[in-house]
Coordinates of N, CA and C in Angstrom, one line a residue:
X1 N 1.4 16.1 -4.6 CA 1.2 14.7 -5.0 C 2.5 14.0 -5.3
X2 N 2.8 13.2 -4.3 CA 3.9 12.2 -4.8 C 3.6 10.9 -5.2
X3 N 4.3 10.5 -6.5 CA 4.1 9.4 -7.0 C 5.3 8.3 -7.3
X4 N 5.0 7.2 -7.5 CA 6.1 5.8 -7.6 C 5.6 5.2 -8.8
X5 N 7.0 4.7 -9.5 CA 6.6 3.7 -10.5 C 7.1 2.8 -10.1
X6 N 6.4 1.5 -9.8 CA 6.8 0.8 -9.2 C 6.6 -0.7 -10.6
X7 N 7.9 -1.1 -11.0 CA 8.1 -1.9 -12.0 C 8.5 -3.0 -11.3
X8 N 7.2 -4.3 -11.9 CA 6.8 -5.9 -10.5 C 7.9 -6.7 -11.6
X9 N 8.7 -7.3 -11.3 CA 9.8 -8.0 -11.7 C 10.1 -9.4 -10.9
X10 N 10.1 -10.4 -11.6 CA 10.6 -11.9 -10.9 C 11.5 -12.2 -12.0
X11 N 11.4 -13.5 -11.7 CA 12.6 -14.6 -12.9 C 11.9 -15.7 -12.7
X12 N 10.3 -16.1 -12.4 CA 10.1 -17.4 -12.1 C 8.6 -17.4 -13.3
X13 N 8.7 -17.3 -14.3 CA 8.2 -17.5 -15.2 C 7.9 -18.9 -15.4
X14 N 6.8 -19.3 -15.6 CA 6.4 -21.0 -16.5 C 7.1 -20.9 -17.7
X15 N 6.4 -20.0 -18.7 CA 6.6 -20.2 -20.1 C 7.7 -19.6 -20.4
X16 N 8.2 -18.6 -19.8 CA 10.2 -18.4 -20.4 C 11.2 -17.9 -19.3
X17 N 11.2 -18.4 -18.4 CA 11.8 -18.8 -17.3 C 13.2 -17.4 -17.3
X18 N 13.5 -16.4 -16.5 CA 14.3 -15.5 -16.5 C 14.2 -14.6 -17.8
X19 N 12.7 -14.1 -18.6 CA 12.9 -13.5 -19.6 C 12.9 -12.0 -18.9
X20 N 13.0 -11.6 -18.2 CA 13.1 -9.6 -17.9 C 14.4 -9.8 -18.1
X21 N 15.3 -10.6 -17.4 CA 17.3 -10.4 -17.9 C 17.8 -10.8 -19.0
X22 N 16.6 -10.9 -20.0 CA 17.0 -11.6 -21.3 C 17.8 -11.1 -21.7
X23 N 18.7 -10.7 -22.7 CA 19.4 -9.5 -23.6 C 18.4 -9.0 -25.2
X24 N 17.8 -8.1 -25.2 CA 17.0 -7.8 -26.2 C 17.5 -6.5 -26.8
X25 N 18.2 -6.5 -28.0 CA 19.0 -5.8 -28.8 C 20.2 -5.3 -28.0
X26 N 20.3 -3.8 -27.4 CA 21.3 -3.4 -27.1 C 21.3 -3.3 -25.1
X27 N 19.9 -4.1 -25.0 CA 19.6 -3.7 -23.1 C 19.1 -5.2 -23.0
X28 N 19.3 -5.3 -21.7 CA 18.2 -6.3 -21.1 C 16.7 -5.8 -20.9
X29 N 15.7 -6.6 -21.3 CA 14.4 -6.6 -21.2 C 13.7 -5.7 -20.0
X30 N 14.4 -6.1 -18.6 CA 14.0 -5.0 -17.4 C 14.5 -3.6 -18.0
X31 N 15.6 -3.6 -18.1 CA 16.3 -2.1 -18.7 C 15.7 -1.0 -19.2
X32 N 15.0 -1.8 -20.3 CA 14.2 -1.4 -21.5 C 13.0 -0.7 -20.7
X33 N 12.0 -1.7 -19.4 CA 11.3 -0.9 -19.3 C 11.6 -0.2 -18.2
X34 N 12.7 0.1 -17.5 CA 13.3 1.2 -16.7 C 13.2 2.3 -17.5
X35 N 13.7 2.0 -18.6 CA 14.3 3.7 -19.5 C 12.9 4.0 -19.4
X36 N 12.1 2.9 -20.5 CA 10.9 3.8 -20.9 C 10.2 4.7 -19.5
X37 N 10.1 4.0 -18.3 CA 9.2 4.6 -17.4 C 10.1 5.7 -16.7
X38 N 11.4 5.7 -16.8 CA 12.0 7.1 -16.4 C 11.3 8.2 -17.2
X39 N 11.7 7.7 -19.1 CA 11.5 9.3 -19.7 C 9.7 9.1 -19.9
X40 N 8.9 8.3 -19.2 CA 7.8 8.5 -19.2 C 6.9 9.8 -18.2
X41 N 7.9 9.7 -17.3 CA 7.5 10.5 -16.1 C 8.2 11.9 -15.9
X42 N 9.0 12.0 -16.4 CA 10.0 13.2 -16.8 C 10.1 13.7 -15.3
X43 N 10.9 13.4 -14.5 CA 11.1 13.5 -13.5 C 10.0 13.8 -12.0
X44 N 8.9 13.4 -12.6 CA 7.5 13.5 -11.0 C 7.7 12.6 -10.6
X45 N 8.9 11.3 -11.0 CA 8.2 10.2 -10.3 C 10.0 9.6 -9.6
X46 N 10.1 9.0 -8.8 CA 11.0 7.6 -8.7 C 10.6 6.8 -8.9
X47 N 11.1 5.9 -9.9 CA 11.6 4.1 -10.4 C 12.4 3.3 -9.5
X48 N 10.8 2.3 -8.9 CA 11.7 1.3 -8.5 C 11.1 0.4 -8.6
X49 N 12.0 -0.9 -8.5 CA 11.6 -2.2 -9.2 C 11.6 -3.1 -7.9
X50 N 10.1 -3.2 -8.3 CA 9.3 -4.4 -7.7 C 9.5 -6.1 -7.2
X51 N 10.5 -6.5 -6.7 CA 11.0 -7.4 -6.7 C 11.0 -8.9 -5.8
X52 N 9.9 -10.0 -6.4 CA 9.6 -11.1 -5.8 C 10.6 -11.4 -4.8
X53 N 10.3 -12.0 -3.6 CA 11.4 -12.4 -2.4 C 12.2 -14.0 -2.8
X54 N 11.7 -14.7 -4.1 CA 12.0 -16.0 -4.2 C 13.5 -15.9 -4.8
X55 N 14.0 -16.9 -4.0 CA 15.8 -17.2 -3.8 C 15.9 -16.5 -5.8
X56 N 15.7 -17.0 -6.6 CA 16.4 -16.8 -8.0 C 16.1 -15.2 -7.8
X57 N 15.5 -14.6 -7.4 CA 15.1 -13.2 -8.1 C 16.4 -12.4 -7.4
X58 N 17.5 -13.4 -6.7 CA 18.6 -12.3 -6.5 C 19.2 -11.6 -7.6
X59 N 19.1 -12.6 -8.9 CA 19.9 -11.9 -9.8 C 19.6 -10.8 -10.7
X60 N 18.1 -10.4 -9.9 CA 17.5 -9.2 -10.3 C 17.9 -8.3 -9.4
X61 N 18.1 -8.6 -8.0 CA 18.7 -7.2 -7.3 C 20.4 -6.9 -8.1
X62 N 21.1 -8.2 -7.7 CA 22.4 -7.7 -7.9 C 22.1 -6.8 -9.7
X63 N 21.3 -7.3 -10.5 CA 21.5 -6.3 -11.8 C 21.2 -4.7 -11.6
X64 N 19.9 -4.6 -10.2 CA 19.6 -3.1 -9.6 C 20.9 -2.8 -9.2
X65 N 21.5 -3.4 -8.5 CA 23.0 -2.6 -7.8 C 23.5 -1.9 -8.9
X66 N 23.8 -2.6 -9.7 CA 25.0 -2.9 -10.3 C 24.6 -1.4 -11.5
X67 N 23.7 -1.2 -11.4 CA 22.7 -0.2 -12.7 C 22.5 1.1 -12.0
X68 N 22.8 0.8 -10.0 CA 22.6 2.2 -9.2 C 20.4 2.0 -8.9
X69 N 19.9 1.3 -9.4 CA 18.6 1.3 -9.7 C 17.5 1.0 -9.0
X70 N 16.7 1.8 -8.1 CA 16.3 1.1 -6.9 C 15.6 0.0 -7.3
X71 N 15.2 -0.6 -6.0 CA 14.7 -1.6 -5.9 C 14.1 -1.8 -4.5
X72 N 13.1 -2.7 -4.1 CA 12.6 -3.0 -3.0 C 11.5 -4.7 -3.2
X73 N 12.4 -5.7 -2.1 CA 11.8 -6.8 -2.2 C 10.5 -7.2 -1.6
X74 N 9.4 -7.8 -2.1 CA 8.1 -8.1 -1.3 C 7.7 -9.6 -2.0
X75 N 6.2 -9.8 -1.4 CA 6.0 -11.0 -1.6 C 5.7 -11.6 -2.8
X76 N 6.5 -13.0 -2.8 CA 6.7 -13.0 -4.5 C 4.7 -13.5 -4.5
X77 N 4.3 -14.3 -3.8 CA 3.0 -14.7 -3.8 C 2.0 -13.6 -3.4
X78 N 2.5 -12.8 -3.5 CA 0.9 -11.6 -3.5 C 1.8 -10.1 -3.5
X79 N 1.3 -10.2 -5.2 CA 1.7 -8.9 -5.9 C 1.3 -7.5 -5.2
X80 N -0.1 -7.7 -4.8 CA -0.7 -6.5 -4.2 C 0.4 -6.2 -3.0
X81 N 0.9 -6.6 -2.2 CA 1.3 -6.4 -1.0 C 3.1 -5.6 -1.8
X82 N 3.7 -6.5 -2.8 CA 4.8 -5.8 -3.1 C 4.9 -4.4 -3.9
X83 N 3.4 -4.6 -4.6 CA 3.6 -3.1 -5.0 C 3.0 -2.0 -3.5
X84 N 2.3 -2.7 -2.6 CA 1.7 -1.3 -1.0 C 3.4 -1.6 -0.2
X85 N 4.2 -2.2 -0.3 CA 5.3 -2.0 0.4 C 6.2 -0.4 -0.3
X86 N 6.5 -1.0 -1.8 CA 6.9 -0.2 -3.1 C 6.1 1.4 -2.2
X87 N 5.2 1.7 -2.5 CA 4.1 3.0 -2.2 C 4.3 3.2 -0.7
X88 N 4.4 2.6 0.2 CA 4.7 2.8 1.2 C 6.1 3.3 2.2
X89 N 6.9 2.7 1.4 CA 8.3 3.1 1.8 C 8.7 4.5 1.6
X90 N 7.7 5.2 1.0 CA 8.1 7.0 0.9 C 7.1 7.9 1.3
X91 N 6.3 6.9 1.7 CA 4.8 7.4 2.0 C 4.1 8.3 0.7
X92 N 4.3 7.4 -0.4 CA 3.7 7.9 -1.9 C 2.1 7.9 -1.9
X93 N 1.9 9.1 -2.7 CA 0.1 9.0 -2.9 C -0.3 8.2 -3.7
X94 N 0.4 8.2 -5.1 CA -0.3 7.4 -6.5 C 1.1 6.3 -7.0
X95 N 0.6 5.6 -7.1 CA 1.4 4.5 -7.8 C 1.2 4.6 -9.4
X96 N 2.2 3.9 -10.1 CA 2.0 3.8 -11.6 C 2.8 2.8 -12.0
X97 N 2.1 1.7 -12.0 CA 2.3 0.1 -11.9 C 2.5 -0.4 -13.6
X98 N 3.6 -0.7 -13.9 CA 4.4 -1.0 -14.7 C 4.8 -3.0 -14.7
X99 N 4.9 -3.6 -15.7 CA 5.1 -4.9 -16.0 C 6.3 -4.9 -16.3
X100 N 7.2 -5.8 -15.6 CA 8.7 -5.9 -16.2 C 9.2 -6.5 -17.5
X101 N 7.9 -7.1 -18.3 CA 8.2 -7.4 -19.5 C 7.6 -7.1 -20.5
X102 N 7.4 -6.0 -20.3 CA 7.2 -4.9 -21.4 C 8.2 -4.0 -22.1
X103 N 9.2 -5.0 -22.7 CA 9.7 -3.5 -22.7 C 9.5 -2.8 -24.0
X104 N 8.6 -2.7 -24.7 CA 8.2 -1.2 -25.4 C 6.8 -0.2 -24.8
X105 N 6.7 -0.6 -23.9 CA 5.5 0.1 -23.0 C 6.2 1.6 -23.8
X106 N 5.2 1.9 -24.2 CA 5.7 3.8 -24.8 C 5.5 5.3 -23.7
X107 N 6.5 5.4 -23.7 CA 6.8 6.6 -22.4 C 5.6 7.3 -22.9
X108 N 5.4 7.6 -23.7 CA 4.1 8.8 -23.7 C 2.6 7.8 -23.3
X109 N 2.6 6.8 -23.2 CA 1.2 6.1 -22.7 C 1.4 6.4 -21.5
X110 N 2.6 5.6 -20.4 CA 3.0 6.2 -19.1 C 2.7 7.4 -18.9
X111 N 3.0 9.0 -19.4 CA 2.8 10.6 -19.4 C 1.5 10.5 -19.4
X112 N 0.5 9.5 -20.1 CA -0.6 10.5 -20.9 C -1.7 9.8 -19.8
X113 N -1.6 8.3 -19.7 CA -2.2 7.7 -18.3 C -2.2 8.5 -17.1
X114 N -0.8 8.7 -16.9 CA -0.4 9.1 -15.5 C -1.4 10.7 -15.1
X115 N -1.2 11.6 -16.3 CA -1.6 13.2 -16.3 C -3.0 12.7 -16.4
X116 N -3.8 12.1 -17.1 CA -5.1 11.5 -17.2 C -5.4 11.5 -15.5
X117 N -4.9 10.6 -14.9 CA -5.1 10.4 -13.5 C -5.5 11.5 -12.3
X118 N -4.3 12.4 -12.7 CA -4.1 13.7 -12.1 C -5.2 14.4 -12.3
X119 N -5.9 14.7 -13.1 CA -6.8 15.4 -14.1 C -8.3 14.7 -13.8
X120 N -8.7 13.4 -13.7 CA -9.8 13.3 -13.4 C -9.9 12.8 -12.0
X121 N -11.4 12.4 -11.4 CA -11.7 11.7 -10.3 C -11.5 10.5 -9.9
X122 N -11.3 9.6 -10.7 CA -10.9 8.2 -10.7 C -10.1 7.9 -9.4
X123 N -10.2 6.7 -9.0 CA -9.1 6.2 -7.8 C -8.0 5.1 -8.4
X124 N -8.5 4.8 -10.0 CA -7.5 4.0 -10.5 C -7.9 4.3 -12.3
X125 N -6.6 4.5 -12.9 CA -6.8 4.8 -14.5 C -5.8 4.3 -14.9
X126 N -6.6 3.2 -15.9 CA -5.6 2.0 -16.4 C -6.2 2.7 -18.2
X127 N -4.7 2.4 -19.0 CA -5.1 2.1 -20.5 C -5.1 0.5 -21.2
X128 N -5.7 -0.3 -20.1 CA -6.0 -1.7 -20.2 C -7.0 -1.9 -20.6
X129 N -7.2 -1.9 -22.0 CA -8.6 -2.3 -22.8 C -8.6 -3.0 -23.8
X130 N -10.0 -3.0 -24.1 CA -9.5 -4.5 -25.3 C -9.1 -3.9 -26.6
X131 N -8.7 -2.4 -26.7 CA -8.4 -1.9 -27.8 C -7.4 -1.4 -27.8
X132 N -6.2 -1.8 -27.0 CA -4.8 -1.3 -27.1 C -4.0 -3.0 -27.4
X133 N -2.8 -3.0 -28.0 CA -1.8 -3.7 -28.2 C -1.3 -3.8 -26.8
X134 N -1.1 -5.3 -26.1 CA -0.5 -6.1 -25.6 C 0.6 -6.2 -25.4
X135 N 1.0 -4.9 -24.4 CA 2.6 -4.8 -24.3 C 2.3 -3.2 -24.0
X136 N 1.4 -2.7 -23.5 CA 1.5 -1.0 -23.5 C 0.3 -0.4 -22.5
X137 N 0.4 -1.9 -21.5 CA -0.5 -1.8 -20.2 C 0.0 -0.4 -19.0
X138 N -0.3 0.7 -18.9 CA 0.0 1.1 -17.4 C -1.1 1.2 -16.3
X139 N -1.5 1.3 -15.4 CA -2.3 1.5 -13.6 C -1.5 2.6 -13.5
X140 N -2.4 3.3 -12.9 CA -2.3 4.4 -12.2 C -3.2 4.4 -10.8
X141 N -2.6 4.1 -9.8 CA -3.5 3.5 -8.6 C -3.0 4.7 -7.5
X142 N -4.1 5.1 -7.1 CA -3.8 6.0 -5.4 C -3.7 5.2 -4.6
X143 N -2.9 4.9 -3.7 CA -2.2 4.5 -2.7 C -3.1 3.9 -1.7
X144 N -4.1 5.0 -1.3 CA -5.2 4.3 -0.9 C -6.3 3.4 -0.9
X145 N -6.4 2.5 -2.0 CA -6.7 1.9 -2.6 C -6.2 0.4 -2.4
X146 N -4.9 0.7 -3.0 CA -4.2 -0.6 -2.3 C -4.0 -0.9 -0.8
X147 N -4.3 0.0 0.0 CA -4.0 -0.7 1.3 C -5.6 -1.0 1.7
X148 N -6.7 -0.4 0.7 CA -8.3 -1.0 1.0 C -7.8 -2.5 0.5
X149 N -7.6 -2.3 -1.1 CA -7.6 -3.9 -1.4 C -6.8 -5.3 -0.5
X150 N -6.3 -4.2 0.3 CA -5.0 -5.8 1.2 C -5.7 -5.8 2.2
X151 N -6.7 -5.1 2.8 CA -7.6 -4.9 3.7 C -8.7 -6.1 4.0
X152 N -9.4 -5.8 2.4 CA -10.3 -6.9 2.1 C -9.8 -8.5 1.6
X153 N -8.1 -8.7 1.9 CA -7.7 -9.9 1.6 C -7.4 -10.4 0.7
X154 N -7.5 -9.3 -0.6 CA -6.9 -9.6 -2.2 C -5.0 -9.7 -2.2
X155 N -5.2 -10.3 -3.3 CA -3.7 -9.9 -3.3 C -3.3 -9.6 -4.8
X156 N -3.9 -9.0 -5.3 CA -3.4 -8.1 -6.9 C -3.7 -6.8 -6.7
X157 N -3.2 -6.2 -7.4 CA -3.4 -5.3 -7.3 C -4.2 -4.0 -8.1
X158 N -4.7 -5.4 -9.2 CA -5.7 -4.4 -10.1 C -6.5 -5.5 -10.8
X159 N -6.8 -6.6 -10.6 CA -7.9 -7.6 -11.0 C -9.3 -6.6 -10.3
X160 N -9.1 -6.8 -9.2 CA -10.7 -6.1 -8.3 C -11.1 -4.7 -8.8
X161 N -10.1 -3.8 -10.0 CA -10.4 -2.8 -10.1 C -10.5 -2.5 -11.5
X162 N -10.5 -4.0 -11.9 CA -10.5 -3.6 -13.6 C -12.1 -5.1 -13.6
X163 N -12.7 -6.0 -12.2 CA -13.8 -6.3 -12.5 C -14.7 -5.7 -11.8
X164 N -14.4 -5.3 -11.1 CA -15.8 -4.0 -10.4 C -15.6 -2.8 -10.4
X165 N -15.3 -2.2 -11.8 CA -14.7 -1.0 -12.4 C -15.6 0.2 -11.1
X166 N -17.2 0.0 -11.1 CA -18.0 1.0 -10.6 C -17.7 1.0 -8.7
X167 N -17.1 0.1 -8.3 CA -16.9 0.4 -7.0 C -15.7 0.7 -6.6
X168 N -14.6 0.7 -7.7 CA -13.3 1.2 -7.4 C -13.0 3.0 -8.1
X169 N -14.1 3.5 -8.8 CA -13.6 4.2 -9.3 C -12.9 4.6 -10.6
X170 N -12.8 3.0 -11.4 CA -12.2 2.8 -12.4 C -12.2 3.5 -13.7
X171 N -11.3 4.4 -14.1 CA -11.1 5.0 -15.3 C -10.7 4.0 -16.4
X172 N -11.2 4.1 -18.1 CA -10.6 3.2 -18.5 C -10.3 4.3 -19.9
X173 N -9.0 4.4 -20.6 CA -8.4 5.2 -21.2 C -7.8 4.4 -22.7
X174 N -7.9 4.6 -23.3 CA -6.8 4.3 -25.0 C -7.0 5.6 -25.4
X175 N -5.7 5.2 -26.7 CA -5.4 6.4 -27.3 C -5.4 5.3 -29.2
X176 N -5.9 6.4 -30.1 CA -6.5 6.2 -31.3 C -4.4 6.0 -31.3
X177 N -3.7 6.2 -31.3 CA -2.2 6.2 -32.0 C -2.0 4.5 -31.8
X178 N -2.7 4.0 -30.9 CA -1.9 2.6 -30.5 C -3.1 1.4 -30.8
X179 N -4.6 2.0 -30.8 CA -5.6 1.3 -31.1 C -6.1 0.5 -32.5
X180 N -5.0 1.1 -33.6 CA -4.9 1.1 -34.9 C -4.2 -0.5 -34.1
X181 N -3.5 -0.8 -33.6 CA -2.6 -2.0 -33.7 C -2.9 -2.7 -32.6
X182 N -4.3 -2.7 -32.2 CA -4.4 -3.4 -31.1 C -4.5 -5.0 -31.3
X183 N -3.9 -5.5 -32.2 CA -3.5 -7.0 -32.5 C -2.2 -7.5 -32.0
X184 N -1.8 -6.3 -32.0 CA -0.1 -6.3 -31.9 C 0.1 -7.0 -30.1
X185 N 1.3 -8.0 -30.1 CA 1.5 -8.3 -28.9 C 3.1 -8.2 -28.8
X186 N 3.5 -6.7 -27.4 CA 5.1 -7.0 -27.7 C 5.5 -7.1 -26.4
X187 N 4.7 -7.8 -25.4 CA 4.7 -8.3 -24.1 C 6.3 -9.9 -24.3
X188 N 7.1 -10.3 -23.3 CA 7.7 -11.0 -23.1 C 6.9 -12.1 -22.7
X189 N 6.1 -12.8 -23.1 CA 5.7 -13.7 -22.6 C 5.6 -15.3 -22.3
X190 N 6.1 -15.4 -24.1 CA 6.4 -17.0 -24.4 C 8.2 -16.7 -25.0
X191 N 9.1 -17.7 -25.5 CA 9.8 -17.7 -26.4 C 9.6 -17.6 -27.9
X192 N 8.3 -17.5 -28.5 CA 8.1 -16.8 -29.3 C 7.8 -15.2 -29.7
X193 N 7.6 -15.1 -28.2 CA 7.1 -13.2 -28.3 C 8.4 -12.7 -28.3
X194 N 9.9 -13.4 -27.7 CA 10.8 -13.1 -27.3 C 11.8 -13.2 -28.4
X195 N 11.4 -14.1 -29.4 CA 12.5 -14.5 -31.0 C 11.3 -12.8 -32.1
X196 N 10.5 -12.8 -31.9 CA 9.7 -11.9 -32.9 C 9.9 -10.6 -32.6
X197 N 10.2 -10.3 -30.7 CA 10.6 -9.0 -30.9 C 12.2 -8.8 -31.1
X198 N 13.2 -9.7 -30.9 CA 14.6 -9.4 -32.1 C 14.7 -9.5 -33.1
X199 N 13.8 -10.3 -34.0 CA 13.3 -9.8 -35.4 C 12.5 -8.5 -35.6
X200 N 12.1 -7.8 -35.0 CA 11.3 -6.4 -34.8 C 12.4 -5.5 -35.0
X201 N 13.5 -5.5 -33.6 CA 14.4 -4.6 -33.3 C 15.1 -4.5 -35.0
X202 N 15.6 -5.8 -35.0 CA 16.5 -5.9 -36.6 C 15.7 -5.2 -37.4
X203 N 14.6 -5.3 -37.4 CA 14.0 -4.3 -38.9 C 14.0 -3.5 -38.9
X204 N 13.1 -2.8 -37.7 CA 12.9 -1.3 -37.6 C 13.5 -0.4 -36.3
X205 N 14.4 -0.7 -35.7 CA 15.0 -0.5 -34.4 C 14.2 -0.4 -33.2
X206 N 14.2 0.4 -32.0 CA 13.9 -0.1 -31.1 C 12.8 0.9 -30.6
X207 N 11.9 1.8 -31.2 CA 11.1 2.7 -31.1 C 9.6 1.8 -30.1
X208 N 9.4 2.3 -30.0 CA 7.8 1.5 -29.4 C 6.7 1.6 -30.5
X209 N 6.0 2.8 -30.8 CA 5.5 2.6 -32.0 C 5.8 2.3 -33.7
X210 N 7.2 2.2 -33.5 CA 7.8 1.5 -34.9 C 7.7 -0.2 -34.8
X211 N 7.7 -1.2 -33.6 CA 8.3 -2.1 -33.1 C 6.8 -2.4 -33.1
X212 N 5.6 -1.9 -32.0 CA 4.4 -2.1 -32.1 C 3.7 -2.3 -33.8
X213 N 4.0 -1.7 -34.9 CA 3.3 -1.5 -36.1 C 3.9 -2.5 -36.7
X214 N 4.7 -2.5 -36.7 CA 5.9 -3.8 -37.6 C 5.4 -5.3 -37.1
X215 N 5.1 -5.4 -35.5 CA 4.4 -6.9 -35.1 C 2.8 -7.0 -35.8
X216 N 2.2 -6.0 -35.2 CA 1.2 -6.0 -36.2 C 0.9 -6.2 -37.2
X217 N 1.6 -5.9 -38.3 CA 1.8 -5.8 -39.7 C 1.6 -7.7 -39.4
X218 N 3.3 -7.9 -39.5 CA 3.7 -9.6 -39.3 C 3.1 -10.7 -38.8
X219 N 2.4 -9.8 -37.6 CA 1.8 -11.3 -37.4 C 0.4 -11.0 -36.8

């Protein structure tokens, strides 16, 4: 079984325009969730980042060079197609589809998703529920899958499998450690989510379930 984490990254944000190259304590934002999805996978997998074709998102490759960190570009208008390029380029079985602005996604939800995957029958096993904190999303998608969904003319990569759970196969997973705080939101999404998690870092440093409990708590 070979697998890809393939981490979807732009700079063309509405609401905070270039937030994955932000600087967020001691890394930039993409960084953050490179590390976590490296020591998530403890070496089953290669990291590479997912990267829109639109002119600004160069300054997301030159930061891959520059970090040694793969990368591969696809279409910035249909996600589905840059994560089946991502999966395709090594001729990977399972994908494990990662958000670039996340960065406290907690390596052990990555491990515990991914082994989940391995372990049951499912064609896709997400811990995307309405009972986890917002910022600790991973997919676990077989490869096959995504080249049905580009088949049938979609272009996401996990909308059609998280609303017609029964025809894709769909596994749906949380864990009681992260459900306690499922209020918690430590996604990059506005300039607010983005000033509250360096007020996070400053308190409690930069753990995922220390950083997750502390937003909770606050707000």
């Amino acid at each position: 079984m070979t697998i890809v984490v393939s981490i979807q990254a732009r700079l063309g944000s509405t609401r905070l325009p270039g937030k994955v190259l932000l600087s967020l304590g001691e890394k930039r934002v993409l960084e953050w969730v490179i590390e976590r999805s490296v020591n998530g996978c403890i070496d089953r997998a290669e990291v590479v980042v997912a990267v829109g074709d639109a002119p600004e998102n160069e300054a997301i490759r030159e930061f891959c060079k520059r970090k040694d960190q793969p990368h591969a570009t696809g279409p910035e208008s249909d996600l589905l197609r840059r994560h089946l390029s991502v999966a395709r380029s090594d001729e990977y079985e399972t994908l494990v589809r990662i958000t670039a602005d996340c960065p406290f996604v907690p390596p052990s939800e990555i491990e515990r998703t991914l082994q989940q995957h391995l372990e049951n029958d499912g064609r896709y096993t997400t811990n995307h529920t309405e009972n986890m904190p917002i910022g600790t999303a991973v997919d676990v998608i077989d490869v096959d899958v995504l080249a049905e969904l580009a088949q049938q003319g979609h272009s996401h990569p996990v909308k059609p499998l998280r609303e017609d759970p029964g025809d894709w196969g769909t596994v749906r997973t949380d864990d009681e450690q992260w459900t306690q705080f499922s209020g918690a939101h430590t996604a990059v999404d506005t300039p607010e989510d983005y000033w509250t998690l360096i007020d996070a870092i400053e308190a409690v440093g930069t753990d995922p379930l220390a950083v997750t409990k502390w937003v909770h708590e606050e707000h």
